[in-house]
Amino acid sequence: MKFNSKQYTTFLSIAEQLISLKEKENKGLSYEDIAPYIDQVSKISGLIPDDEDREKIFTEIEYKFKIKHSEGEAIFDDYDNIKDWYNNQNVEDPFFWNRYRQYLIEKSSIDINSINLMDMKTLPELLNCLGNPKEEFEGKKLRKGLIIGDVQSGKTATYIGMITKAADAGYKVVILLAGITESLRQQTQERVDEGIIGFTTKKIGRNVRSGKVGVGIDNQPMRATSFTSCVSDFVANADKIATTLESHKSLVIFVIKKNVSVLQKLFNWLKDYNLDPVKGYVDQPMLLIDDEADNASVNTKKDETDPTKTNKLIRNICNLFKNATYVGFTATPFANVFIDPDSVDSMKQADLFPEHFIYILPTPSTYIGANKIFYDNGIYHGNLRYIEDIDEPDYDSDEYKDAKMYDPEYLNEGPFYYKHLKEWHGTLPKSLHDAILCFFIANTVRDLRGDIEKPRSMLVNMSRFVKVQKYIKEYVVNEKSNFLAKIKYDFNDDNNHNKIQSLYKELEELWKKHFSNVKDISFERVANKDNLISAVDPIEVMVVNGGKSSGKLDYKLNKGLRAIAVGGLALSRGLTLEGLLVSYFYRNTSTFDVLMQMGRWFGYRPHYSDLFQIWISRLSADWYEEVAKASQELKDDIKEMFEQRLTPKDFGIKVRDYSDDLQITASNKMRNSFSWNQLTYYGNIIDTPYISRNIQQNKDNWQAVKNFTADLFNNGYDFRLADQRDGASSNVYSGTDKSRYFADVPKDDIVSFLSQIKCSLVNMNFNTEEIVKFLSDPDTTGVEKWDVVFEGGDGTQFYNIPGLEKIRCPKRAIYPNANVIQISSRRRLIGTREGKFTLTTQQITEAEKKQRIYWNENSNTKSKLSIPVKAYFEFLPERKPVLIIMLIQAEEKENNEKDIKESEKTKFKKFADDLGNDYLVAFAIGFPGCKNPGTIKHYKANKVFYEKNMIDEPDELDDEE
């Protein structure tokens, strides 16, 4: 049945009471529980919703109780000594957290499930990533890490929660770097005052007022002191205050801009008034949180010995303290992973590379991110509106260049375009007019849904120039004034009289085009004169930027604020737009991180996910899709690194680099990055010279090989000698050093096997997930039948798998290499012998001949060198693909490099001891050159990845045995 308003409210109220009752019994709510609860309410109430109402009720329950799907993930620098110093039960007096938790329950929109998850899991895990504030040690210690969340996902609430638990655990000083604009700093200070301090000082109109707020309403004694306020940063004579941290028997907090002069003043005050001249440090445990850590913190100087001033000052402040932890928070970590982990400045202080940990915050299922909007199959892809009425000039044409140089006024008075000048004052596109009217319509719908007290906003981000922003603001003000004038004076209370009005027809056309998915409210109600006036009249239009005259989105003073915010930088980082309904975005940005930060439309849209619209160019929408895929790949890599026991210093994080037009981050932040193309499979052979130190992974791979071998025998595939040439003995059971293979194994068997094994991520080209995708692609040819080789060698031991006992194991030296085990000093398992497996003499001769012809035609000086192994695949398009499996008898070798730490040698020895008499399981796969290479994935890789995977290898030697 179709519910009326009362039935809908009654049904939803019963459902929420039922779920809340179960939660009090500590029975959590999962995504799968929602539908059964709805069914249960139907039985209790006798009300059965139709499909449309059921879907709306489902969504409302999900939003209210914020069901979580993803888990927080972390990687560390030392897996053998993972920190576990923090436990909720061990905190003697959880004063700060208890107050903040109660404040979240009573005053925030965060549901109880999310608060409990934060309390019991996420925050304890984060605390254990930080340094222990009560640890006793000689000298000084600085711990550095990075926490990755999603844009507009609630990172601020998380780090305020982290501060409260850190304070309860013993941290005495917290420095919070809150962006580069004063408006963002004030917004963050306000959140800190409410969630931690309990007291605020802020400017209201021309007056400065102080009083208790947030957690301070409980009237308990204050235990935190802030040296900054909503009125003042750490500026002017703040560095002359004659007091010390030690004299404050409370938590001391600084909320400051990431600004050179502010950072310098704080450094001076800490050094002049707090540094112990005997010990040489400040003996107070300090936590420094760097919000938007990729912005203005990453060292951008080309000369690493002269770092950017902000970067250097942040590090200098950290190094004043005996026990300090630096934590970067960001949703766009692209710049951070390109920091040189080995950099030192003239003071021998390390850069801010997150060497000790990286943590990925959990994402609620109700979060609307880039994948849900910009992927073709995203559930909110239909909320996109493409801007198609702006004709960009030909920037390379003589006409444009001449106009820009000799007649800029011609451009300034013309249509709007990406690269407009700061004096532009021409014609704005009609699509902006349409977007504004859609915002008016959406406001009216929200009112009619009963959300009258909820805040609403529209974002207009078209220019970085303040003068142009003000010009756009005046246009929007006129649009609103003209709209209201027509409604007030031309419209009648009876819609039948309004249908002849051009504005009515325009609104009706926009409704049909952009709001066809809204079913609960009719256009007739939306177009009602009184409804439109009451929805649109309260809307404020303001410019929001980093300037002193910037408007302020003050949701504390005006909880139901309705605003159209025109701006640039200030709207791009950190600033929250509550109830964002319509975004009009036409900016020419060329980097992944800036593009993602400009996406203020990501976040949560309770009760209006069907209304929000994003007006954007198709090019920018395509860019967002690329960025979303790159971000997800980066997160996936980090998640897998934990299982592989890899650290950021061991494994160079790579970022997908699809577009020629779009950079990953600013060029000066990427000077420590290197281009890398993922190897194309056709005509190549790939292997696994690196083994994870996770010994269980090797055991699991051995079991997978054993099961696979049994299947091959059971299916009766032809079993042959792999390196036996024409006319030689074909007795498959003769000789113990020979390799064997199964012929004509179907592709599906190979795909099934590859899906079961796991290989170290350091083997970048041997990514089983990517290989399986390649094999499963319908466009992939020449891989239907396979040869599966079990390689023999010169070891003293034999394969311990039924049916393969005659095969002698290959013997290989193994070396410590950070958090992986390296097989062979050459970083390759294979040579020409493996390339010749299963081939006839004629095929071998043909491949070698074609390789020499290629060298001669390309005037290559390598013509006198040995034939490379890939030649036996690249030049033999008709050969079958080959899967090579090796059970390797490991021979322990010490790495003679002087920079190998004792701890690494210890880990290597432990791995060797755990391995015992078991074999290392390694693999190689060769693909025939039966097709052009096709699409190659492009990446940017950081320095560690480069050193491990991209440094030129020595010329391949002929190691045929």
Coordinates of C-alpha atoms in Angstrom, one line a residue, residues 651-942:
F651 CA 57.3 -1.3 -1.0
G652 CA 57.1 1.8 -3.2
I653 CA 53.5 2.8 -3.4
K654 CA 52.4 3.4 -6.9
V655 CA 49.6 5.5 -8.2
R656 CA 47.7 4.9 -11.4
D657 CA 48.4 7.6 -13.9
Y658 CA 45.8 7.3 -16.7
S659 CA 45.5 10.7 -18.1
D660 CA 48.0 12.8 -20.1
D661 CA 46.0 15.9 -19.2
L662 CA 45.7 15.2 -15.5
Q663 CA 48.7 15.0 -13.1
I664 CA 48.6 13.1 -9.8
T665 CA 49.7 16.0 -7.7
A666 CA 51.6 19.3 -8.2
S667 CA 54.8 18.8 -10.1
N668 CA 56.9 20.2 -7.3
K669 CA 55.5 17.5 -4.9
M670 CA 56.4 14.8 -7.4
R671 CA 60.1 15.4 -7.9
N672 CA 60.7 12.1 -6.1
S673 CA 58.4 10.1 -8.4
F674 CA 59.2 8.0 -11.4
S675 CA 57.2 6.9 -14.4
W676 CA 56.5 3.2 -14.7
N677 CA 54.5 1.2 -17.2
Q678 CA 53.1 -2.1 -16.2
L679 CA 54.6 -4.8 -18.4
T680 CA 52.3 -6.0 -21.2
Y681 CA 51.7 -9.7 -21.0
Y682 CA 51.8 -10.7 -24.7
G683 CA 55.3 -11.7 -25.7
N684 CA 56.7 -11.6 -22.1
I685 CA 57.6 -13.9 -19.2
I686 CA 57.1 -12.8 -15.6
D687 CA 58.3 -14.4 -12.4
T688 CA 58.3 -14.1 -8.6
P689 CA 61.9 -13.5 -7.3
Y690 CA 60.5 -12.0 -4.1
I691 CA 58.8 -14.1 -1.4
S692 CA 56.7 -12.7 1.5
R693 CA 58.1 -13.1 5.0
N694 CA 54.7 -14.4 6.0
I695 CA 55.6 -18.0 6.1
Q696 CA 52.0 -19.1 6.1
Q697 CA 51.6 -17.7 2.6
N698 CA 54.4 -20.1 1.4
K699 CA 52.7 -23.0 3.1
D700 CA 49.3 -22.2 1.5
N701 CA 50.9 -21.9 -1.9
W702 CA 52.5 -25.3 -1.5
Q703 CA 49.1 -26.8 -0.6
A704 CA 47.6 -25.1 -3.7
V705 CA 50.3 -26.6 -5.9
K706 CA 49.8 -30.1 -4.4
N707 CA 46.0 -29.9 -5.0
F708 CA 46.6 -28.6 -8.5
T709 CA 49.0 -31.4 -9.4
A710 CA 46.5 -34.0 -8.2
D711 CA 43.8 -32.4 -10.5
L712 CA 46.2 -32.5 -13.4
F713 CA 46.9 -36.2 -13.0
N714 CA 43.3 -37.0 -12.4
N715 CA 42.2 -35.2 -15.5
G716 CA 44.6 -37.3 -17.6
Y717 CA 46.5 -34.5 -19.3
D718 CA 49.6 -35.6 -21.2
F719 CA 52.7 -35.7 -19.0
R720 CA 56.0 -35.1 -20.7
L721 CA 59.6 -34.0 -20.3
A722 CA 59.8 -30.2 -20.6
D723 CA 63.4 -29.7 -21.8
Q724 CA 63.9 -32.8 -24.0
R725 CA 64.7 -31.9 -27.6
D726 CA 63.8 -33.8 -30.8
G727 CA 64.9 -37.4 -31.0
A728 CA 66.0 -37.7 -27.4
S729 CA 64.5 -40.2 -24.9
S730 CA 60.9 -39.4 -24.1
N731 CA 60.7 -41.5 -21.0
V732 CA 59.0 -39.1 -18.6
Y733 CA 60.3 -40.9 -15.6
S734 CA 64.0 -41.1 -16.7
G735 CA 66.5 -38.6 -15.1
T736 CA 66.0 -36.8 -11.8
D737 CA 67.3 -33.3 -12.8
K738 CA 64.8 -32.9 -15.7
S739 CA 61.7 -30.7 -15.7
R740 CA 58.3 -32.2 -16.5
Y741 CA 55.1 -30.6 -17.9
F742 CA 51.4 -31.3 -18.5
A743 CA 50.4 -30.4 -22.0
D744 CA 47.2 -28.7 -23.2
V745 CA 45.8 -27.7 -19.8
P746 CA 42.6 -25.6 -20.3
K747 CA 42.7 -21.9 -19.4
D748 CA 39.9 -22.4 -16.8
D749 CA 42.2 -24.7 -14.8
I750 CA 45.0 -22.0 -14.9
V751 CA 42.6 -19.3 -13.8
S752 CA 41.3 -21.4 -10.9
F753 CA 44.9 -22.1 -9.7
L754 CA 46.1 -18.5 -10.0
S755 CA 43.0 -17.4 -8.0
Q756 CA 44.2 -19.6 -5.1
I757 CA 47.8 -18.5 -4.8
K758 CA 49.3 -15.4 -3.3
C759 CA 52.5 -13.7 -4.2
S760 CA 54.5 -10.9 -2.7
L761 CA 53.3 -7.5 -3.9
V762 CA 56.9 -6.6 -4.6
N763 CA 56.7 -8.8 -7.7
M764 CA 54.9 -5.9 -9.4
N765 CA 54.4 -7.5 -12.7
F766 CA 53.3 -10.8 -11.3
N767 CA 49.9 -9.6 -9.9
T768 CA 47.6 -12.6 -9.9
E769 CA 44.5 -10.5 -9.8
E770 CA 45.6 -8.6 -12.9
I771 CA 46.6 -11.8 -14.7
V772 CA 43.3 -13.4 -14.0
K773 CA 41.5 -10.3 -15.3
F774 CA 43.6 -10.5 -18.5
L775 CA 42.9 -14.2 -19.0
S776 CA 39.2 -13.6 -18.4
D777 CA 38.9 -10.8 -20.8
P778 CA 37.0 -11.9 -23.9
D779 CA 39.4 -9.9 -26.1
T780 CA 42.4 -11.9 -24.9
T781 CA 43.4 -14.5 -27.4
G782 CA 46.0 -17.3 -27.7
V783 CA 45.6 -18.5 -24.1
E784 CA 43.1 -21.3 -24.3
K785 CA 45.5 -24.2 -23.9
W786 CA 48.5 -24.2 -21.6
D787 CA 51.7 -26.1 -20.8
V788 CA 52.3 -26.4 -17.0
V789 CA 55.9 -27.0 -16.2
F790 CA 57.4 -28.3 -12.9
E791 CA 61.0 -27.2 -13.1
G792 CA 63.9 -29.5 -12.1
G793 CA 67.3 -28.5 -10.9
D794 CA 70.5 -29.3 -9.1
G795 CA 69.4 -29.5 -5.5
T796 CA 69.9 -32.4 -3.1
Q797 CA 66.2 -32.7 -2.4
F798 CA 63.2 -33.8 -4.4
Y799 CA 59.6 -32.6 -5.0
N800 CA 57.4 -33.8 -2.1
I801 CA 54.3 -34.0 -4.2
P802 CA 52.7 -37.3 -5.3
G803 CA 53.6 -38.1 -8.9
L804 CA 56.5 -35.6 -9.0
E805 CA 58.9 -37.4 -6.7
K806 CA 61.4 -37.9 -9.5
I807 CA 62.0 -34.2 -10.0
R808 CA 65.1 -32.8 -8.3
C809 CA 64.4 -29.3 -6.7
P810 CA 66.2 -26.3 -8.2
K811 CA 68.6 -24.8 -5.6
R812 CA 68.7 -21.0 -5.2
A813 CA 70.4 -18.6 -2.9
I814 CA 68.1 -16.4 -0.8
Y815 CA 68.9 -13.0 0.6
P816 CA 67.3 -10.5 3.1
N817 CA 65.8 -7.6 1.3
A818 CA 63.9 -5.4 3.8
N819 CA 60.6 -7.1 4.5
V820 CA 60.8 -9.7 1.7
I821 CA 63.0 -12.6 0.9
Q822 CA 64.9 -12.2 -2.4
I823 CA 65.7 -15.3 -4.5
S824 CA 68.8 -14.9 -6.6
S825 CA 71.0 -11.8 -6.6
R826 CA 69.8 -10.9 -10.1
R827 CA 66.2 -10.3 -9.0
R828 CA 65.1 -12.8 -11.6
L829 CA 64.4 -16.6 -11.3
I830 CA 64.4 -17.3 -15.0
G831 CA 66.8 -17.4 -17.9
T832 CA 66.9 -18.8 -21.4
R833 CA 66.4 -22.3 -20.1
E834 CA 62.9 -21.4 -19.0
G835 CA 62.1 -19.7 -22.3
K836 CA 62.9 -23.0 -24.2
F837 CA 60.7 -25.2 -22.1
T838 CA 58.3 -27.4 -24.2
L839 CA 59.7 -26.0 -27.5
T840 CA 61.1 -28.0 -30.5
T841 CA 64.6 -27.3 -31.9
Q842 CA 63.0 -25.7 -34.9
Q843 CA 61.0 -23.3 -32.7
I844 CA 64.1 -22.3 -30.7
T845 CA 66.0 -21.7 -33.9
E846 CA 63.2 -19.6 -35.3
A847 CA 62.9 -17.4 -32.2
E848 CA 66.7 -16.8 -32.0
K849 CA 66.8 -15.9 -35.8
K850 CA 64.0 -13.4 -35.4
Q851 CA 65.6 -11.8 -32.4
R852 CA 68.9 -11.2 -34.4
I853 CA 67.0 -9.8 -37.3
Y854 CA 65.2 -7.4 -35.0
W855 CA 68.6 -6.3 -33.5
N856 CA 70.1 -5.8 -37.0
E857 CA 67.1 -3.8 -38.2
N858 CA 67.2 -1.6 -35.2
S859 CA 71.0 -1.1 -35.2
N860 CA 71.1 -2.5 -31.7
T861 CA 74.5 -3.1 -30.2
K862 CA 73.2 -6.1 -28.2
S863 CA 73.4 -8.4 -31.2
K864 CA 76.4 -10.1 -29.8
L865 CA 74.8 -10.8 -26.5
S866 CA 72.8 -13.9 -25.4
I867 CA 69.3 -14.3 -26.6
P868 CA 66.9 -12.8 -23.9
V869 CA 64.4 -15.2 -22.5
K870 CA 61.4 -13.1 -23.7
A871 CA 62.5 -13.8 -27.3
Y872 CA 61.1 -17.3 -27.0
F873 CA 57.7 -15.8 -26.4
E874 CA 57.7 -12.6 -28.3
F875 CA 58.7 -14.1 -31.6
L876 CA 56.7 -17.3 -31.3
P877 CA 53.1 -16.2 -31.6
E878 CA 51.9 -19.8 -32.2
R879 CA 53.4 -21.3 -29.0
K880 CA 51.2 -22.1 -26.0
P881 CA 51.4 -20.0 -22.9
V882 CA 53.5 -21.6 -20.1
L883 CA 53.0 -21.7 -16.3
I884 CA 56.2 -22.7 -14.5
I885 CA 56.1 -23.9 -10.9
M886 CA 59.2 -24.2 -8.8
L887 CA 59.7 -25.9 -5.5
I888 CA 63.0 -24.3 -4.6
Q889 CA 65.6 -25.7 -2.1
A890 CA 66.7 -22.5 -0.4
E891 CA 70.4 -21.8 0.3
E892 CA 70.9 -19.1 2.9
K893 CA 73.2 -16.2 1.9
E894 CA 74.2 -13.2 3.9
N895 CA 73.6 -9.9 2.1
N896 CA 77.0 -8.1 2.1
E897 CA 75.5 -4.6 1.8
K898 CA 76.6 -2.5 4.8
D899 CA 73.3 -0.8 5.2
I900 CA 71.4 -4.0 6.1
K901 CA 70.2 -3.5 9.6
E902 CA 70.7 -6.1 12.3
S903 CA 66.9 -6.2 12.7
E904 CA 66.6 -7.2 9.1
K905 CA 69.2 -9.9 9.5
T906 CA 67.3 -11.2 12.5
K907 CA 64.0 -11.3 10.5
F908 CA 65.8 -13.1 7.7
K909 CA 67.2 -15.7 10.1
K910 CA 63.7 -16.2 11.7
F911 CA 62.2 -16.8 8.2
A912 CA 64.9 -19.3 7.4
D913 CA 64.3 -21.1 10.7
D914 CA 60.5 -21.1 10.2
L915 CA 61.0 -22.5 6.7
G916 CA 63.1 -25.4 8.0
N917 CA 63.2 -28.1 5.4
D918 CA 60.2 -26.8 3.5
Y919 CA 60.6 -25.5 -0.1
L920 CA 60.1 -22.0 -1.4
V921 CA 57.2 -22.0 -3.9
A922 CA 57.9 -19.7 -6.9
F923 CA 56.2 -19.2 -10.2
A924 CA 56.8 -17.8 -13.7
I925 CA 54.3 -17.3 -16.6
G926 CA 55.2 -16.8 -20.3
F927 CA 52.7 -15.5 -22.9
P928 CA 53.1 -15.9 -26.7
G929 CA 53.5 -12.7 -28.7
C930 CA 50.3 -13.5 -30.6
K931 CA 48.8 -10.1 -30.4
N932 CA 49.9 -6.4 -30.2
P933 CA 50.7 -5.4 -26.6
G934 CA 47.4 -3.5 -26.3
T935 CA 46.7 -1.1 -23.4
I936 CA 49.5 -0.5 -21.0
K937 CA 48.8 0.8 -17.5
H938 CA 50.8 3.9 -16.6
Y939 CA 51.8 4.6 -13.0
K940 CA 53.8 7.1 -11.1
A941 CA 56.0 5.3 -8.5
N942 CA 57.8 6.7 -5.4

